[in-house]
Tab-separated table of C-alpha atoms and ligand atoms in Angstrom:
chain	number	residue	atom	x	y	z
L	1	MET	CA	79.737	91.287	87.104
L	2	THR	CA	82.751	89.829	85.467
L	3	ASP	CA	82.965	86.065	86.012
L	4	ALA	CA	86.699	85.953	86.638
L	5	THR	CA	86.763	82.252	87.351
L	6	ASP	CA	85.435	81.350	83.893
L	7	ALA	CA	88.091	83.313	81.951
L	8	VAL	CA	90.809	81.391	80.164
L	9	LEU	CA	94.344	81.914	81.208
L	10	ASP	CA	96.467	83.112	78.224
L	11	SER	CA	99.799	81.224	78.489
L	12	VAL	CA	101.563	83.715	76.200
L	13	ALA	CA	100.529	86.582	78.374
L	14	VAL	CA	101.668	84.559	81.493
L	15	ASP	CA	105.136	83.939	79.973
L	16	ARG	CA	105.328	87.550	78.845
L	17	ALA	CA	104.612	88.718	82.406
L	18	ALA	CA	107.118	86.306	83.849
L	19	GLU	CA	109.695	87.638	81.398
L	20	LEU	CA	109.058	91.223	82.425
L	21	ILE	CA	109.304	90.386	86.101
L	22	ALA	CA	112.497	88.366	85.602
L	23	GLN	CA	114.135	91.294	83.846
L	24	ALA	CA	113.213	93.793	86.603
L	25	THR	CA	115.073	94.670	89.729
L	26	ASN	CA	112.498	96.783	91.559
L	27	ILE	CA	108.904	95.456	91.299
L	28	VAL	CA	105.913	97.398	92.594
L	29	VAL	CA	102.430	96.042	92.981
L	30	LEU	CA	99.527	98.436	92.979
L	31	SER	CA	96.645	96.420	94.257
L	32	GLY	CA	92.922	97.180	94.723
L	33	ALA	CA	89.698	95.403	95.818
L	34	GLY	CA	89.850	92.861	93.011
L	35	ILE	CA	92.735	90.951	94.502
L	36	SER	CA	90.559	90.209	97.574
L	37	ALA	CA	87.449	89.414	95.564
L	38	GLU	CA	88.102	85.658	95.753
L	39	SER	CA	88.452	85.828	99.450
L	40	GLY	CA	84.766	86.617	99.371
L	41	ILE	CA	85.107	90.313	99.948
L	42	PRO	CA	82.977	92.437	97.580
L	43	THR	CA	84.745	95.089	95.342
L	44	PHE	CA	83.276	98.574	95.308
L	45	ARG	CA	82.345	99.544	91.711
L	46	GLU	CA	81.278	96.355	89.949
L	47	ALA	CA	77.638	96.486	88.846
L	48	GLN	CA	75.358	94.252	91.044
L	49	THR	CA	78.071	93.004	93.380
L	50	GLY	CA	80.034	96.178	94.213
L	51	LEU	CA	79.595	97.616	97.603
L	52	TRP	CA	78.798	100.987	96.158
L	53	ALA	CA	75.984	99.470	94.011
L	54	ARG	CA	74.264	98.532	97.341
L	55	PHE	CA	75.450	101.148	99.781
L	56	SER	CA	75.977	104.858	99.644
L	57	PRO	CA	79.482	106.011	100.461
L	58	ALA	CA	77.903	109.190	101.854
L	59	ASP	CA	76.012	107.034	104.479
L	60	LEU	CA	78.817	104.760	105.478
L	61	ALA	CA	82.293	106.079	104.585
L	62	SER	CA	82.462	109.767	105.360
L	63	PRO	CA	83.099	111.802	108.522
L	64	GLU	CA	79.633	113.284	108.221
L	65	ALA	CA	78.098	109.762	108.157
L	66	PHE	CA	79.992	108.864	111.372
L	67	ALA	CA	78.933	112.070	113.127
L	68	ARG	CA	75.248	111.374	112.057
L	69	ASP	CA	75.009	107.669	112.797
L	70	PRO	CA	78.137	106.009	114.304
L	71	ALA	CA	76.213	102.816	115.118
L	72	ARG	CA	75.356	102.333	111.536
L	73	VAL	CA	78.894	103.006	110.239
L	74	TRP	CA	80.370	100.642	112.901
L	75	ALA	CA	77.870	97.937	112.026
L	76	TRP	CA	78.999	98.179	108.376
L	77	TYR	CA	82.647	97.913	109.302
L	78	HIS	CA	82.037	95.013	111.693
L	79	TRP	CA	80.254	93.252	108.883
L	80	ARG	CA	83.149	93.780	106.590
L	81	ARG	CA	85.613	92.609	109.232
L	82	THR	CA	83.644	89.430	109.551
L	83	LEU	CA	83.867	88.820	105.762
L	84	ILE	CA	87.605	89.444	105.849
L	85	ALA	CA	88.260	87.238	108.812
L	86	ARG	CA	86.130	84.457	107.253
L	87	GLY	CA	87.767	84.784	103.769
L	88	GLY	CA	91.472	85.108	104.701
L	89	PRO	CA	94.077	85.548	102.036
L	90	ASN	CA	93.695	83.782	98.722
L	91	ALA	CA	96.138	82.253	96.186
L	92	GLY	CA	96.808	85.746	94.683
L	93	HIS	CA	97.909	87.190	98.004
L	94	HIS	CA	100.001	84.055	98.664
L	95	ALA	CA	101.658	84.106	95.169
L	96	LEU	CA	102.945	87.661	95.875
L	97	VAL	CA	104.632	86.371	98.965
L	98	SER	CA	106.364	83.681	96.855
L	99	LEU	CA	107.376	86.330	94.345
L	100	ALA	CA	108.941	88.482	97.085
L	101	ALA	CA	111.059	85.533	98.144
L	102	THR	CA	113.181	85.955	94.996
L	103	GLN	CA	112.424	89.461	93.744
L	104	HIS	CA	112.589	92.930	95.332
L	105	LEU	CA	108.865	93.658	95.634
L	106	HIS	CA	106.864	96.492	97.325
L	107	ILE	CA	103.077	96.434	97.544
L	108	ILE	CA	101.068	99.634	97.499
L	109	THR	CA	97.429	98.804	98.232
L	110	GLN	CA	94.214	100.686	98.347
L	111	ASN	CA	92.776	97.816	100.309
L	112	VAL	CA	92.078	98.172	104.011
L	113	ASP	CA	91.614	94.414	104.629
L	114	GLY	CA	95.148	93.656	105.691
L	115	LEU	CA	95.235	90.405	103.701
L	116	HIS	CA	98.567	91.087	101.998
L	117	GLN	CA	100.077	91.114	105.522
L	118	ALA	CA	97.910	88.182	106.682
L	119	ALA	CA	99.418	86.124	103.777
L	120	GLY	CA	102.950	87.098	104.854
L	121	SER	CA	103.878	90.118	102.744
L	122	ALA	CA	106.181	92.307	104.693
L	123	SER	CA	106.660	95.270	102.421
L	124	VAL	CA	103.174	96.893	102.187
L	125	THR	CA	102.025	100.498	102.069
L	126	GLU	CA	98.328	101.070	102.855
L	127	LEU	CA	97.054	104.210	101.085
L	128	HIS	CA	93.459	103.994	102.547
L	129	GLY	CA	94.260	102.791	106.092
L	130	ASN	CA	93.426	99.479	107.735
L	131	ILE	CA	90.088	98.215	108.874
L	132	TRP	CA	91.564	96.441	111.966
L	133	ARG	CA	93.128	99.698	113.326
L	134	GLU	CA	91.027	102.111	115.305
L	135	ARG	CA	91.709	105.622	116.481
L	136	CYS	CA	89.821	107.771	119.029
L	137	SER	CA	87.719	110.595	117.493
L	138	ASN	CA	88.680	112.697	120.504
L	139	CYS	CA	92.052	111.780	121.975
L	140	ALA	CA	95.322	110.237	120.630
L	141	HIS	CA	94.356	106.685	121.687
L	142	ARG	CA	94.840	104.035	118.965
L	143	ARG	CA	94.353	100.300	118.985
L	144	THR	CA	94.381	97.358	116.646
L	145	ALA	CA	91.500	94.993	116.911
L	146	ARG	CA	92.116	91.237	116.891
L	147	ILE	CA	90.407	89.089	114.231
L	148	ALA	CA	88.447	87.461	116.982
L	149	GLU	CA	86.706	90.807	117.561
L	150	ALA	CA	85.235	90.689	114.081
L	151	GLN	CA	81.976	89.428	115.554
L	152	GLY	CA	80.942	92.603	117.486
L	153	ASP	CA	78.354	95.021	116.226
L	154	ALA	CA	78.397	97.970	118.593
L	155	PRO	CA	80.322	101.210	118.202
L	156	VAL	CA	83.791	100.899	119.855
L	157	ARG	CA	84.549	103.147	122.847
L	158	CYS	CA	87.942	104.643	123.708
L	159	ALA	CA	89.655	102.917	126.645
L	160	ASP	CA	91.286	106.227	127.608
L	161	CYS	CA	88.594	108.904	127.345
L	162	GLY	CA	85.415	106.960	126.626
L	163	ASP	CA	84.559	108.822	123.398
L	164	LEU	CA	83.922	106.942	120.124
L	165	MET	CA	86.683	105.068	118.379
L	166	ARG	CA	86.582	105.173	114.529
L	167	PRO	CA	88.061	102.825	112.003
L	168	ASP	CA	91.518	104.124	110.923
L	169	ILE	CA	90.356	104.348	107.264
L	170	VAL	CA	90.521	107.194	104.825
L	171	TRP	CA	86.931	108.298	104.281
L	172	PHE	CA	85.568	110.331	101.407
L	173	GLY	CA	86.702	113.917	101.905
L	174	GLU	CA	89.735	113.004	103.937
L	175	HIS	CA	93.475	113.202	103.088
L	176	LEU	CA	95.547	110.156	102.539
L	177	PRO	CA	98.225	109.518	105.108
L	178	THR	CA	101.302	111.721	104.270
L	179	ARG	CA	103.934	109.104	105.069
L	180	ALA	CA	102.208	106.348	103.033
L	181	LEU	CA	101.923	108.768	100.061
L	182	ALA	CA	105.615	109.659	100.225
L	183	THR	CA	106.635	105.933	100.444
L	184	ALA	CA	104.432	105.113	97.501
L	185	GLU	CA	105.733	107.949	95.392
L	186	GLN	CA	109.338	106.891	96.013
L	187	ALA	CA	108.549	103.164	95.380
L	188	VAL	CA	106.840	104.068	92.145
L	189	ALA	CA	109.678	106.296	91.092
L	190	ASP	CA	112.208	103.540	91.752
L	191	ALA	CA	110.171	100.790	90.020
L	192	ASP	CA	111.167	99.154	86.726
L	193	CYS	CA	108.266	96.758	86.619
L	194	VAL	CA	104.732	97.480	88.042
L	195	LEU	CA	101.916	95.057	88.467
L	196	VAL	CA	98.488	96.808	88.504
L	197	ILE	CA	96.080	94.269	90.064
L	198	GLY	CA	92.383	94.432	90.692
L	199	THR	CA	91.738	98.135	90.663
L	200	SER	CA	89.333	100.031	88.457
L	201	ASN	CA	91.812	102.945	88.430
L	202	GLN	CA	89.086	105.464	89.138
L	203	VAL	CA	89.876	106.690	92.602
L	204	TYR	CA	92.360	109.518	92.972
L	205	PRO	CA	94.973	110.088	94.222
L	206	ALA	CA	95.720	106.372	94.186
L	207	ALA	CA	94.965	106.110	90.442
L	208	ALA	CA	97.500	108.787	89.773
L	209	PHE	CA	100.199	106.230	90.596
L	210	VAL	CA	98.821	104.096	87.788
L	211	ASP	CA	98.731	107.044	85.434
L	212	THR	CA	102.337	107.876	86.392
L	213	VAL	CA	103.705	104.380	85.700
L	214	VAL	CA	101.870	104.070	82.506
L	215	ALA	CA	103.371	107.264	81.224
L	216	GLY	CA	106.911	106.393	82.600
L	217	LYS	CA	109.658	103.845	81.711
L	218	ALA	CA	108.678	100.968	83.941
L	219	THR	CA	107.076	97.992	82.214
L	220	VAL	CA	103.470	97.600	83.382
L	221	ILE	CA	101.441	94.432	83.754
L	222	GLU	CA	97.747	94.623	84.408
L	223	ILE	CA	95.789	91.780	85.994
L	224	ASN	CA	92.081	92.369	85.870
L	225	PRO	CA	89.190	90.363	84.311
L	226	ALA	CA	87.765	93.769	83.068
L	227	ARG	CA	89.203	96.536	81.042
L	228	THR	CA	90.224	99.780	82.816
L	229	PRO	CA	91.024	103.304	81.644
L	230	VAL	CA	94.800	102.281	81.322
L	231	SER	CA	94.324	98.785	79.752
L	232	GLY	CA	95.319	100.059	76.265
L	233	ASP	CA	98.548	101.547	77.544
L	234	VAL	CA	100.198	98.703	79.419
L	235	ASP	CA	102.859	96.208	78.234
L	236	CYS	CA	100.915	93.010	79.209
L	237	CYS	CA	97.321	92.245	80.216
L	238	LEU	CA	96.066	89.236	81.937
L	239	ARG	CA	92.185	89.289	81.763
L	240	VAL	CA	91.597	86.771	84.492
L	241	SER	CA	91.374	86.837	88.274
L	242	ALA	CA	94.375	87.582	90.343
L	243	SER	CA	94.165	84.228	92.096
L	244	LEU	CA	94.561	82.517	88.707
L	245	ALA	CA	97.111	84.802	87.106
L	246	LEU	CA	99.562	85.330	89.957
L	247	PRO	CA	100.260	81.635	90.815
L	248	ALA	CA	100.713	80.955	87.020
L	249	ILE	CA	103.204	83.709	86.685
L	250	VAL	CA	105.073	82.343	89.824
L	251	ALA	CA	105.004	78.916	88.359
L	252	ALA	CA	106.327	80.179	84.951
L	253	LEU	CA	109.195	81.956	86.776
L	254	ASP	CA	109.881	78.786	88.877
L	255	ALA	CA	109.840	76.649	85.750
L	256	GLY	CA	112.514	78.909	84.210
L	257	GLN	CA	110.231	80.393	81.518
L	258	PRO	CA	112.278	82.531	81.472
L	259	SER	CA	114.849	81.366	83.927
L	260	ARG	CA	115.682	83.126	87.197
U	301	OAD	P1	86.826	98.886	92.492
U	301	OAD	O1	85.691	98.131	93.038
U	301	OAD	O2	86.686	100.243	91.979
U	301	OAD	O3	87.530	97.987	91.249
U	301	OAD	C1	87.743	96.601	91.518
U	301	OAD	C2	88.423	96.100	90.295
U	301	OAD	O4	88.757	94.743	90.504
U	301	OAD	C3	87.595	96.052	88.960
U	301	OAD	O5	88.309	96.690	87.879
U	301	OAD	C4	87.353	94.621	88.676
U	301	OAD	O6	87.191	94.315	87.346
U	301	OAD	C5	88.584	93.943	89.385
U	301	OAD	N1	88.355	92.598	89.764
U	301	OAD	C6	87.219	91.917	90.207
U	301	OAD	N2	87.459	90.684	90.518
U	301	OAD	C7	88.764	90.525	90.341
U	301	OAD	C8	89.647	89.410	90.547
U	301	OAD	N3	89.160	88.201	90.984
U	301	OAD	N4	90.976	89.535	90.261
U	301	OAD	C9	91.503	90.672	89.835
U	301	OAD	N5	90.671	91.778	89.605
U	301	OAD	C10	89.392	91.671	89.840
U	301	OAD	O7	87.970	98.790	93.649
U	301	OAD	P2	89.286	99.769	93.747
U	301	OAD	O8	89.835	100.231	92.480
U	301	OAD	O9	90.172	99.055	94.772
U	301	OAD	O10	88.215	103.502	98.928
U	301	OAD	O11	88.579	100.974	94.544
U	301	OAD	C11	89.394	102.000	95.027
U	301	OAD	C12	88.772	102.647	96.239
U	301	OAD	O12	87.381	102.916	96.059
U	301	OAD	C13	88.727	101.673	97.492
U	301	OAD	O13	89.942	101.570	98.126
U	301	OAD	C14	87.696	102.340	98.338
U	301	OAD	C15	86.673	102.711	97.297
U	301	OAD	O14	85.878	103.734	97.552
U	301	OAD	C16	87.923	103.768	100.168
U	301	OAD	O15	87.142	103.143	100.833
U	301	OAD	C17	88.664	104.975	100.692
């Protein structure tokens, strides 16, 4: 596990990131599980603490797992809802809201926790769905659960047909939502500055967006306590937690270093 909170903030890198952001007109954020880590929500791939170190995706996050044991799958998602409701958005999520007040900024996230929106971000594309949304596995019924419902543990039943509801999440072996993919593709094509925050850049097709921006003309800032496959190819790296780096970047912009 990387101890993000112990890492030292590099003020040169903060100023460099602020400079790149101030020069940009279209900013895109590509976020992953790491931005929510300090809300108390485990990431997926970190040794010891990552969810996939403790649980098997095949048992919990696939259509086959749901068909085999819906109660087990639902219990896992209810547990994760509880963590999300308890943690809420952190300083990293809030800093992106501040940034969007003065910059044109669109967030493309692999996260299903809804914490960008809970912080107040309005322009968010979710590539892997949302843990609070549910859809019937039989009919067209959909609903959004309220945060107060995070306490349950039983499988959810459809109010229309009585069949099982499932979390509206992209499971292993399923396709990403077409509209979200198209929105993300356009946003990435239009971006002149991209912040890659808290993702291991290992899960495709989401990681393909990172590959695209690193190969393209946009400037790229990575915020991640650990190195990733693209770390060597970005314009600026902040090797600290998102909740430390993002407020510092916003403060540098506000202080006029550089001015905006
Ligand atoms: P990963 O768990 O693969 O990677 C999390 C990244 O966050 C790692 O690179 C960490 O170093 C970094 N990190 C940890 N703490 C951080 C902090 N405080 N601030 C910033 N970064 C931090 O998560 P993702 O890349 O998001 O898919 O995983 C992608 C997908 O894999 C998920 O959306 C999920 C999973 O299977 C589905 O469930 C469909």
